[in-house]
Amino acid sequence: MSKHSKYIKVNLILIAVGFVIAVFLLANQPNVTQNLTEDTVIQKVEIPAEIAGRKEQIICHTGYTVSYNSDWKIPNWVAYELTKEEVGGAVERYDVFMPDPEVPSDESATTYDYKGTGWDRGHMAPAGDMKWSEQAMKESFYLSNICPQNKKLNSGIWKDLEEQVRELARQKGKIYVVCGPIVSQRPKTIGSNNVAVPDAFFKVLLQYENGNWSAIAFMYPNQSGRKPLSTYAMSVEEIQKITDIDFFPALPDSIEQKAESEVDFSKWNIKSDK
């Protein structure tokens, strides 16, 4: 047998052995879809996918991650996890609003943009969720985490939902939260820096309980009014279509699709008629 023939034969044997090993490994690979638990999911499951066609500066702070939009001077979204231990924190409210030092000054809102406008400086990641750390509390007042928000909404049903999320974290141990504004193509603006005024706000929740992942979304018009919480609830699938944001891309598709297609209050212990 020629050297060339021997070379080909050896290579064929190696390929065959490699194929058998690959088949064996795949056959014994655990079913990711069935065995994905909260402990094995990749970190930062709450972080949405990159948003196409929109300004986006990702900033990681102590208590939350923000996707900042320099065109709007407000966030695209703010995401964080909230645990039972964090809800039990006792840090006092900081109450000093300031530009985010990670945002270039010419791309940021200032506190003067809000003065005399009638709009509240509405938190996305609320200060009440950051009582576990003085630094997290301080950073929750960065203007990259703030939007112009209707006063009655901010102190009313939006605040009610924030309180219910904290109660959920106490009960369930951990909740993943993504929230932010819904902004029109030509939004109303305030201040010399043209800070966009949102038409509405969204909040998306994800939890892992009893071996299952579940999600739910809420959308509130940026105006006064009070209706039962169930009025504002929808599936994550629906809010994705409205916001053009892909939530929870780290989850396997089959789990993500199931969780994002449902609106099941029985899984959440939320007072839907409040």
PDB file of C-alpha atoms in Angstrom:
ATOM      1  CA  MET A   1       0.000   0.000   0.000  1.00  0.00           C
ATOM      2  CA  SER A   2       1.377   3.405  -0.928  1.00  0.00           C
ATOM      3  CA  LYS A   3       2.109   6.071   1.683  1.00  0.00           C
ATOM      4  CA  HIS A   4      -0.696   8.180   0.210  1.00  0.00           C
ATOM      5  CA  SER A   5      -3.221   5.346   0.593  1.00  0.00           C
ATOM      6  CA  LYS A   6      -2.128   4.735   4.195  1.00  0.00           C
ATOM      7  CA  TYR A   7      -2.534   8.471   4.933  1.00  0.00           C
ATOM      8  CA  ILE A   8      -6.082   8.470   3.556  1.00  0.00           C
ATOM      9  CA  LYS A   9      -6.977   5.308   5.507  1.00  0.00           C
ATOM     10  CA  VAL A  10      -5.708   6.749   8.807  1.00  0.00           C
ATOM     11  CA  ASN A  11      -7.641   9.975   8.266  1.00  0.00           C
ATOM     12  CA  LEU A  12     -10.847   8.059   7.520  1.00  0.00           C
ATOM     13  CA  ILE A  13     -10.425   6.035  10.712  1.00  0.00           C
ATOM     14  CA  LEU A  14      -9.866   9.204  12.761  1.00  0.00           C
ATOM     15  CA  ILE A  15     -12.940  10.838  11.238  1.00  0.00           C
ATOM     16  CA  ALA A  16     -15.040   7.751  12.007  1.00  0.00           C
ATOM     17  CA  VAL A  17     -13.826   7.629  15.612  1.00  0.00           C
ATOM     18  CA  GLY A  18     -14.505  11.335  16.029  1.00  0.00           C
ATOM     19  CA  PHE A  19     -18.022  10.906  14.655  1.00  0.00           C
ATOM     20  CA  VAL A  20     -18.782   8.066  17.087  1.00  0.00           C
ATOM     21  CA  ILE A  21     -17.507  10.127  20.035  1.00  0.00           C
ATOM     22  CA  ALA A  22     -19.587  13.140  18.961  1.00  0.00           C
ATOM     23  CA  VAL A  23     -22.750  11.032  18.676  1.00  0.00           C
ATOM     24  CA  PHE A  24     -22.103   9.549  22.123  1.00  0.00           C
ATOM     25  CA  LEU A  25     -21.617  12.956  23.721  1.00  0.00           C
ATOM     26  CA  LEU A  26     -24.736  14.395  22.111  1.00  0.00           C
ATOM     27  CA  ALA A  27     -26.797  11.390  23.157  1.00  0.00           C
ATOM     28  CA  ASN A  28     -25.719  11.876  26.760  1.00  0.00           C
ATOM     29  CA  GLN A  29     -26.056  15.676  26.766  1.00  0.00           C
ATOM     30  CA  PRO A  30     -28.639  16.830  29.345  1.00  0.00           C
ATOM     31  CA  ASN A  31     -31.831  18.310  27.968  1.00  0.00           C
ATOM     32  CA  VAL A  32     -31.152  22.042  28.387  1.00  0.00           C
ATOM     33  CA  THR A  33     -34.767  23.005  27.917  1.00  0.00           C
ATOM     34  CA  GLN A  34     -35.988  20.681  30.682  1.00  0.00           C
ATOM     35  CA  ASN A  35     -33.090  21.061  33.124  1.00  0.00           C
ATOM     36  CA  LEU A  36     -32.504  24.815  32.984  1.00  0.00           C
ATOM     37  CA  THR A  37     -32.868  25.970  36.581  1.00  0.00           C
ATOM     38  CA  GLU A  38     -32.295  29.351  38.149  1.00  0.00           C
ATOM     39  CA  ASP A  39     -28.876  28.158  39.319  1.00  0.00           C
ATOM     40  CA  THR A  40     -27.756  27.056  35.846  1.00  0.00           C
ATOM     41  CA  VAL A  41     -29.137  29.939  33.778  1.00  0.00           C
ATOM     42  CA  ILE A  42     -26.500  32.382  32.597  1.00  0.00           C
ATOM     43  CA  GLN A  43     -25.995  35.504  34.645  1.00  0.00           C
ATOM     44  CA  LYS A  44     -27.932  38.657  33.828  1.00  0.00           C
ATOM     45  CA  VAL A  45     -30.931  36.804  32.393  1.00  0.00           C
ATOM     46  CA  GLU A  46     -32.875  40.056  32.824  1.00  0.00           C
ATOM     47  CA  ILE A  47     -30.826  41.921  30.186  1.00  0.00           C
ATOM     48  CA  PRO A  48     -32.710  42.471  26.879  1.00  0.00           C
ATOM     49  CA  ALA A  49     -31.149  41.988  23.465  1.00  0.00           C
ATOM     50  CA  GLU A  50     -29.439  44.840  21.645  1.00  0.00           C
ATOM     51  CA  ILE A  51     -31.982  47.228  20.106  1.00  0.00           C
ATOM     52  CA  ALA A  52     -31.565  47.737  16.370  1.00  0.00           C
ATOM     53  CA  GLY A  53     -31.830  51.266  15.005  1.00  0.00           C
ATOM     54  CA  ARG A  54     -31.848  53.024  18.361  1.00  0.00           C
ATOM     55  CA  LYS A  55     -29.189  54.884  20.342  1.00  0.00           C
ATOM     56  CA  GLU A  56     -28.004  52.660  23.161  1.00  0.00           C
ATOM     57  CA  GLN A  57     -25.275  53.068  25.773  1.00  0.00           C
ATOM     58  CA  ILE A  58     -25.174  50.132  28.193  1.00  0.00           C
ATOM     59  CA  ILE A  59     -24.135  51.172  31.703  1.00  0.00           C
ATOM     60  CA  CYS A  60     -23.782  48.755  34.619  1.00  0.00           C
ATOM     61  CA  HIS A  61     -24.398  50.328  38.012  1.00  0.00           C
ATOM     62  CA  THR A  62     -24.382  48.745  41.458  1.00  0.00           C
ATOM     63  CA  GLY A  63     -28.082  47.894  41.539  1.00  0.00           C
ATOM     64  CA  TYR A  64     -29.192  47.996  37.924  1.00  0.00           C
ATOM     65  CA  THR A  65     -28.145  48.018  34.279  1.00  0.00           C
ATOM     66  CA  VAL A  66     -29.408  50.791  32.013  1.00  0.00           C
ATOM     67  CA  SER A  67     -29.652  51.089  28.249  1.00  0.00           C
ATOM     68  CA  TYR A  68     -29.348  54.856  27.845  1.00  0.00           C
ATOM     69  CA  ASN A  69     -30.689  56.694  24.796  1.00  0.00           C
ATOM     70  CA  SER A  70     -28.788  59.919  24.081  1.00  0.00           C
ATOM     71  CA  ASP A  71     -31.430  61.028  21.558  1.00  0.00           C
ATOM     72  CA  TRP A  72     -34.151  60.882  24.183  1.00  0.00           C
ATOM     73  CA  LYS A  73     -31.987  61.773  27.232  1.00  0.00           C
ATOM     74  CA  ILE A  74     -33.801  58.966  29.064  1.00  0.00           C
ATOM     75  CA  PRO A  75     -33.317  55.182  29.176  1.00  0.00           C
ATOM     76  CA  ASN A  76     -34.500  52.650  26.618  1.00  0.00           C
ATOM     77  CA  TRP A  77     -34.796  50.226  29.518  1.00  0.00           C
ATOM     78  CA  VAL A  78     -33.524  49.565  33.029  1.00  0.00           C
ATOM     79  CA  ALA A  79     -33.028  45.981  34.242  1.00  0.00           C
ATOM     80  CA  TYR A  80     -32.152  44.409  37.576  1.00  0.00           C
ATOM     81  CA  GLU A  81     -32.852  41.475  39.854  1.00  0.00           C
ATOM     82  CA  LEU A  82     -34.509  42.050  43.198  1.00  0.00           C
ATOM     83  CA  THR A  83     -34.003  39.571  46.033  1.00  0.00           C
ATOM     84  CA  LYS A  84     -35.676  38.979  49.365  1.00  0.00           C
ATOM     85  CA  GLU A  85     -32.505  40.103  51.148  1.00  0.00           C
ATOM     86  CA  GLU A  86     -32.300  43.340  49.153  1.00  0.00           C
ATOM     87  CA  VAL A  87     -35.912  44.239  49.919  1.00  0.00           C
ATOM     88  CA  GLY A  88     -35.035  44.004  53.604  1.00  0.00           C
ATOM     89  CA  GLY A  89     -32.438  46.791  53.365  1.00  0.00           C
ATOM     90  CA  ALA A  90     -32.629  49.890  55.563  1.00  0.00           C
ATOM     91  CA  VAL A  91     -30.636  52.553  53.661  1.00  0.00           C
ATOM     92  CA  GLU A  92     -32.385  55.925  53.773  1.00  0.00           C
ATOM     93  CA  ARG A  93     -33.638  57.602  50.607  1.00  0.00           C
ATOM     94  CA  TYR A  94     -30.928  59.750  48.986  1.00  0.00           C
ATOM     95  CA  ASP A  95     -33.157  62.225  47.099  1.00  0.00           C
ATOM     96  CA  VAL A  96     -30.402  64.042  45.181  1.00  0.00           C
ATOM     97  CA  PHE A  97     -30.952  63.827  41.423  1.00  0.00           C
ATOM     98  CA  MET A  98     -27.861  64.218  39.240  1.00  0.00           C
ATOM     99  CA  PRO A  99     -26.525  63.398  35.763  1.00  0.00           C
ATOM    100  CA  ASP A 100     -25.020  59.947  35.331  1.00  0.00           C
ATOM    101  CA  PRO A 101     -21.200  60.373  35.374  1.00  0.00           C
ATOM    102  CA  GLU A 102     -20.954  57.617  32.733  1.00  0.00           C
ATOM    103  CA  VAL A 103     -22.983  59.692  30.252  1.00  0.00           C
ATOM    104  CA  PRO A 104     -21.184  62.500  28.360  1.00  0.00           C
ATOM    105  CA  SER A 105     -22.450  65.857  29.622  1.00  0.00           C
ATOM    106  CA  ASP A 106     -23.628  66.942  26.180  1.00  0.00           C
ATOM    107  CA  GLU A 107     -25.777  63.787  25.934  1.00  0.00           C
ATOM    108  CA  SER A 108     -27.422  64.045  29.356  1.00  0.00           C
ATOM    109  CA  ALA A 109     -30.464  65.690  30.833  1.00  0.00           C
ATOM    110  CA  THR A 110     -30.022  68.006  33.809  1.00  0.00           C
ATOM    111  CA  THR A 111     -32.270  68.695  36.785  1.00  0.00           C
ATOM    112  CA  TYR A 112     -33.071  72.093  35.225  1.00  0.00           C
ATOM    113  CA  ASP A 113     -34.776  70.353  32.306  1.00  0.00           C
ATOM    114  CA  TYR A 114     -37.526  69.198  34.680  1.00  0.00           C
ATOM    115  CA  LYS A 115     -38.033  72.427  36.646  1.00  0.00           C
ATOM    116  CA  GLY A 116     -41.384  74.109  36.154  1.00  0.00           C
ATOM    117  CA  THR A 117     -42.569  71.558  33.591  1.00  0.00           C
ATOM    118  CA  GLY A 118     -45.213  69.857  35.720  1.00  0.00           C
ATOM    119  CA  TRP A 119     -43.586  66.472  35.139  1.00  0.00           C
ATOM    120  CA  ASP A 120     -42.196  64.338  37.945  1.00  0.00           C
ATOM    121  CA  ARG A 121     -38.710  62.863  37.787  1.00  0.00           C
ATOM    122  CA  GLY A 122     -39.933  59.291  37.678  1.00  0.00           C
ATOM    123  CA  HIS A 123     -37.612  56.444  38.644  1.00  0.00           C
ATOM    124  CA  MET A 124     -37.431  53.353  36.470  1.00  0.00           C
ATOM    125  CA  ALA A 125     -35.443  51.288  38.990  1.00  0.00           C
ATOM    126  CA  PRO A 126     -37.138  52.684  42.113  1.00  0.00           C
ATOM    127  CA  ALA A 127     -35.199  53.987  45.087  1.00  0.00           C
ATOM    128  CA  GLY A 128     -37.304  51.667  47.231  1.00  0.00           C
ATOM    129  CA  ASP A 129     -35.625  48.680  45.555  1.00  0.00           C
ATOM    130  CA  MET A 130     -32.138  49.998  46.336  1.00  0.00           C
ATOM    131  CA  LYS A 131     -32.243  50.195  50.144  1.00  0.00           C
ATOM    132  CA  TRP A 132     -29.694  47.385  50.425  1.00  0.00           C
ATOM    133  CA  SER A 133     -26.720  49.602  49.442  1.00  0.00           C
ATOM    134  CA  GLU A 134     -25.853  53.272  49.875  1.00  0.00           C
ATOM    135  CA  GLN A 135     -24.145  53.269  46.480  1.00  0.00           C
ATOM    136  CA  ALA A 136     -27.107  51.581  44.776  1.00  0.00           C
ATOM    137  CA  MET A 137     -29.443  54.103  46.400  1.00  0.00           C
ATOM    138  CA  LYS A 138     -27.339  57.044  45.219  1.00  0.00           C
ATOM    139  CA  GLU A 139     -27.099  55.687  41.671  1.00  0.00           C
ATOM    140  CA  SER A 140     -30.865  55.221  41.457  1.00  0.00           C
ATOM    141  CA  PHE A 141     -31.081  59.025  41.354  1.00  0.00           C
ATOM    142  CA  TYR A 142     -28.902  59.284  38.241  1.00  0.00           C
ATOM    143  CA  LEU A 143     -30.884  60.951  35.472  1.00  0.00           C
ATOM    144  CA  SER A 144     -30.131  58.000  33.187  1.00  0.00           C
ATOM    145  CA  ASN A 145     -32.649  56.119  35.384  1.00  0.00           C
ATOM    146  CA  ILE A 146     -35.249  58.901  35.280  1.00  0.00           C
ATOM    147  CA  CYS A 147     -38.077  59.836  32.886  1.00  0.00           C
ATOM    148  CA  PRO A 148     -40.633  62.666  32.773  1.00  0.00           C
ATOM    149  CA  GLN A 149     -43.633  61.041  34.439  1.00  0.00           C
ATOM    150  CA  ASN A 150     -47.151  62.179  35.244  1.00  0.00           C
ATOM    151  CA  LYS A 151     -47.290  63.151  38.920  1.00  0.00           C
ATOM    152  CA  LYS A 152     -50.391  61.127  39.756  1.00  0.00           C
ATOM    153  CA  LEU A 153     -49.065  58.096  37.897  1.00  0.00           C
ATOM    154  CA  ASN A 154     -45.735  58.322  39.736  1.00  0.00           C
ATOM    155  CA  SER A 155     -47.354  58.543  43.165  1.00  0.00           C
ATOM    156  CA  GLY A 156     -50.293  56.285  42.320  1.00  0.00           C
ATOM    157  CA  ILE A 157     -50.594  53.062  40.336  1.00  0.00           C
ATOM    158  CA  TRP A 158     -46.926  53.037  39.224  1.00  0.00           C
ATOM    159  CA  LYS A 159     -45.896  53.209  42.880  1.00  0.00           C
ATOM    160  CA  ASP A 160     -48.460  50.516  43.729  1.00  0.00           C
ATOM    161  CA  LEU A 161     -46.858  48.145  41.213  1.00  0.00           C
ATOM    162  CA  GLU A 162     -43.394  48.881  42.617  1.00  0.00           C
ATOM    163  CA  GLU A 163     -44.645  47.924  46.071  1.00  0.00           C
ATOM    164  CA  GLN A 164     -46.208  44.720  44.753  1.00  0.00           C
ATOM    165  CA  VAL A 165     -42.918  43.778  43.070  1.00  0.00           C
ATOM    166  CA  ARG A 166     -41.106  44.185  46.393  1.00  0.00           C
ATOM    167  CA  GLU A 167     -43.690  41.978  48.069  1.00  0.00           C
ATOM    168  CA  LEU A 168     -43.188  39.385  45.324  1.00  0.00           C
ATOM    169  CA  ALA A 169     -39.448  39.391  45.987  1.00  0.00           C
ATOM    170  CA  ARG A 170     -40.131  38.819  49.701  1.00  0.00           C
ATOM    171  CA  GLN A 171     -42.418  35.882  48.941  1.00  0.00           C
ATOM    172  CA  LYS A 172     -40.521  34.225  46.113  1.00  0.00           C
ATOM    173  CA  GLY A 173     -36.909  35.054  46.936  1.00  0.00           C
ATOM    174  CA  LYS A 174     -35.996  36.699  43.642  1.00  0.00           C
ATOM    175  CA  ILE A 175     -37.711  38.598  40.814  1.00  0.00           C
ATOM    176  CA  TYR A 176     -36.154  39.828  37.569  1.00  0.00           C
ATOM    177  CA  VAL A 177     -37.382  43.264  36.479  1.00  0.00           C
ATOM    178  CA  VAL A 178     -37.131  45.227  33.230  1.00  0.00           C
ATOM    179  CA  CYS A 179     -38.867  48.589  32.923  1.00  0.00           C
ATOM    180  CA  GLY A 180     -38.736  51.692  30.788  1.00  0.00           C
ATOM    181  CA  PRO A 181     -40.525  54.258  28.652  1.00  0.00           C
ATOM    182  CA  ILE A 182     -42.534  53.909  25.466  1.00  0.00           C
ATOM    183  CA  VAL A 183     -41.663  56.874  23.255  1.00  0.00           C
ATOM    184  CA  SER A 184     -43.300  57.979  20.007  1.00  0.00           C
ATOM    185  CA  GLN A 185     -41.345  58.780  16.848  1.00  0.00           C
ATOM    186  CA  ARG A 186     -41.819  62.509  17.436  1.00  0.00           C
ATOM    187  CA  PRO A 187     -42.152  62.869  21.189  1.00  0.00           C
ATOM    188  CA  LYS A 188     -42.965  65.974  23.140  1.00  0.00           C
ATOM    189  CA  THR A 189     -39.822  67.250  24.863  1.00  0.00           C
ATOM    190  CA  ILE A 190     -38.980  69.346  27.903  1.00  0.00           C
ATOM    191  CA  GLY A 191     -36.033  71.540  28.864  1.00  0.00           C
ATOM    192  CA  SER A 192     -33.132  72.952  26.909  1.00  0.00           C
ATOM    193  CA  ASN A 193     -31.763  69.432  26.392  1.00  0.00           C
ATOM    194  CA  ASN A 194     -34.985  68.237  24.740  1.00  0.00           C
ATOM    195  CA  VAL A 195     -35.741  65.403  27.129  1.00  0.00           C
ATOM    196  CA  ALA A 196     -38.334  63.094  25.554  1.00  0.00           C
ATOM    197  CA  VAL A 197     -41.676  62.730  27.330  1.00  0.00           C
ATOM    198  CA  PRO A 198     -42.866  59.103  27.112  1.00  0.00           C
ATOM    199  CA  ASP A 199     -46.369  58.200  25.976  1.00  0.00           C
ATOM    200  CA  ALA A 200     -46.405  55.255  28.368  1.00  0.00           C
ATOM    201  CA  PHE A 201     -44.270  53.014  30.580  1.00  0.00           C
ATOM    202  CA  PHE A 202     -43.743  49.265  30.723  1.00  0.00           C
ATOM    203  CA  LYS A 203     -42.636  46.881  33.443  1.00  0.00           C
ATOM    204  CA  VAL A 204     -41.786  43.244  32.700  1.00  0.00           C
ATOM    205  CA  LEU A 205     -41.315  40.602  35.405  1.00  0.00           C
ATOM    206  CA  LEU A 206     -39.663  37.167  35.265  1.00  0.00           C
ATOM    207  CA  GLN A 207     -39.549  34.514  37.984  1.00  0.00           C
ATOM    208  CA  TYR A 208     -38.412  30.924  38.495  1.00  0.00           C
ATOM    209  CA  GLU A 209     -40.676  28.909  40.766  1.00  0.00           C
ATOM    210  CA  ASN A 210     -41.458  25.218  41.207  1.00  0.00           C
ATOM    211  CA  GLY A 211     -39.262  24.263  38.278  1.00  0.00           C
ATOM    212  CA  ASN A 212     -40.866  26.693  35.847  1.00  0.00           C
ATOM    213  CA  TRP A 213     -40.075  30.104  34.385  1.00  0.00           C
ATOM    214  CA  SER A 214     -42.959  32.554  34.040  1.00  0.00           C
ATOM    215  CA  ALA A 215     -43.263  36.160  32.925  1.00  0.00           C
ATOM    216  CA  ILE A 216     -45.821  38.945  32.847  1.00  0.00           C
ATOM    217  CA  ALA A 217     -45.867  42.534  31.561  1.00  0.00           C
ATOM    218  CA  PHE A 218     -47.657  45.772  32.400  1.00  0.00           C
ATOM    219  CA  MET A 219     -48.116  48.972  30.408  1.00  0.00           C
ATOM    220  CA  TYR A 220     -49.289  52.287  31.865  1.00  0.00           C
ATOM    221  CA  PRO A 221     -50.212  55.413  29.874  1.00  0.00           C
ATOM    222  CA  ASN A 222     -48.220  58.434  31.062  1.00  0.00           C
ATOM    223  CA  GLN A 223     -51.284  60.113  32.528  1.00  0.00           C
ATOM    224  CA  SER A 224     -53.415  60.151  35.647  1.00  0.00           C
ATOM    225  CA  GLY A 225     -56.005  57.455  36.185  1.00  0.00           C
ATOM    226  CA  ARG A 226     -56.627  54.360  38.238  1.00  0.00           C
ATOM    227  CA  LYS A 227     -58.054  51.078  37.023  1.00  0.00           C
ATOM    228  CA  PRO A 228     -57.608  47.503  38.281  1.00  0.00           C
ATOM    229  CA  LEU A 229     -54.078  46.199  37.732  1.00  0.00           C
ATOM    230  CA  SER A 230     -55.405  43.516  35.391  1.00  0.00           C
ATOM    231  CA  THR A 231     -56.385  46.320  32.985  1.00  0.00           C
ATOM    232  CA  TYR A 232     -52.715  47.134  32.427  1.00  0.00           C
ATOM    233  CA  ALA A 233     -51.453  43.538  32.237  1.00  0.00           C
ATOM    234  CA  MET A 234     -50.419  41.794  29.028  1.00  0.00           C
ATOM    235  CA  SER A 235     -48.064  39.101  27.827  1.00  0.00           C
ATOM    236  CA  VAL A 236     -44.392  39.850  27.311  1.00  0.00           C
ATOM    237  CA  GLU A 237     -44.942  38.838  23.701  1.00  0.00           C
ATOM    238  CA  GLU A 238     -47.391  41.741  23.320  1.00  0.00           C
ATOM    239  CA  ILE A 239     -45.131  44.309  24.985  1.00  0.00           C
ATOM    240  CA  GLN A 240     -42.237  43.197  22.770  1.00  0.00           C
ATOM    241  CA  LYS A 241     -44.280  44.143  19.698  1.00  0.00           C
ATOM    242  CA  ILE A 242     -45.038  47.563  21.175  1.00  0.00           C
ATOM    243  CA  THR A 243     -41.511  48.371  22.367  1.00  0.00           C
ATOM    244  CA  ASP A 244     -39.404  46.554  19.735  1.00  0.00           C
ATOM    245  CA  ILE A 245     -37.365  45.155  22.624  1.00  0.00           C
ATOM    246  CA  ASP A 246     -36.476  41.457  22.821  1.00  0.00           C
ATOM    247  CA  PHE A 247     -36.772  40.472  26.492  1.00  0.00           C
ATOM    248  CA  PHE A 248     -34.973  37.547  28.145  1.00  0.00           C
ATOM    249  CA  PRO A 249     -32.951  36.387  25.105  1.00  0.00           C
ATOM    250  CA  ALA A 250     -30.705  34.333  27.413  1.00  0.00           C
ATOM    251  CA  LEU A 251     -33.481  31.801  27.974  1.00  0.00           C
ATOM    252  CA  PRO A 252     -33.716  28.853  25.556  1.00  0.00           C
ATOM    253  CA  ASP A 253     -36.302  29.597  22.862  1.00  0.00           C
ATOM    254  CA  SER A 254     -38.827  26.999  24.014  1.00  0.00           C
ATOM    255  CA  ILE A 255     -38.807  28.336  27.592  1.00  0.00           C
ATOM    256  CA  GLU A 256     -38.812  31.953  26.459  1.00  0.00           C
ATOM    257  CA  GLN A 257     -41.753  31.458  24.093  1.00  0.00           C
ATOM    258  CA  LYS A 258     -43.871  29.715  26.714  1.00  0.00           C
ATOM    259  CA  ALA A 259     -43.152  32.248  29.454  1.00  0.00           C
ATOM    260  CA  GLU A 260     -43.671  35.241  27.192  1.00  0.00           C
ATOM    261  CA  SER A 261     -46.987  34.073  25.737  1.00  0.00           C
ATOM    262  CA  GLU A 262     -48.962  33.873  28.979  1.00  0.00           C
ATOM    263  CA  VAL A 263     -50.749  36.230  31.369  1.00  0.00           C
ATOM    264  CA  ASP A 264     -51.381  34.123  34.458  1.00  0.00           C
ATOM    265  CA  PHE A 265     -51.998  36.048  37.679  1.00  0.00           C
ATOM    266  CA  SER A 266     -52.256  32.796  39.638  1.00  0.00           C
ATOM    267  CA  LYS A 267     -48.478  32.389  39.315  1.00  0.00           C
ATOM    268  CA  TRP A 268     -47.717  35.817  40.722  1.00  0.00           C
ATOM    269  CA  ASN A 269     -49.731  36.459  43.905  1.00  0.00           C
ATOM    270  CA  ILE A 270     -50.438  39.925  42.540  1.00  0.00           C
ATOM    271  CA  LYS A 271     -53.580  41.797  43.552  1.00  0.00           C
ATOM    272  CA  SER A 272     -55.040  42.139  40.068  1.00  0.00           C
ATOM    273  CA  ASP A 273     -58.073  44.115  41.233  1.00  0.00           C
ATOM    274  CA  LYS A 274     -56.147  46.737  43.197  1.00  0.00           C
TER     275      LYS A 274
END
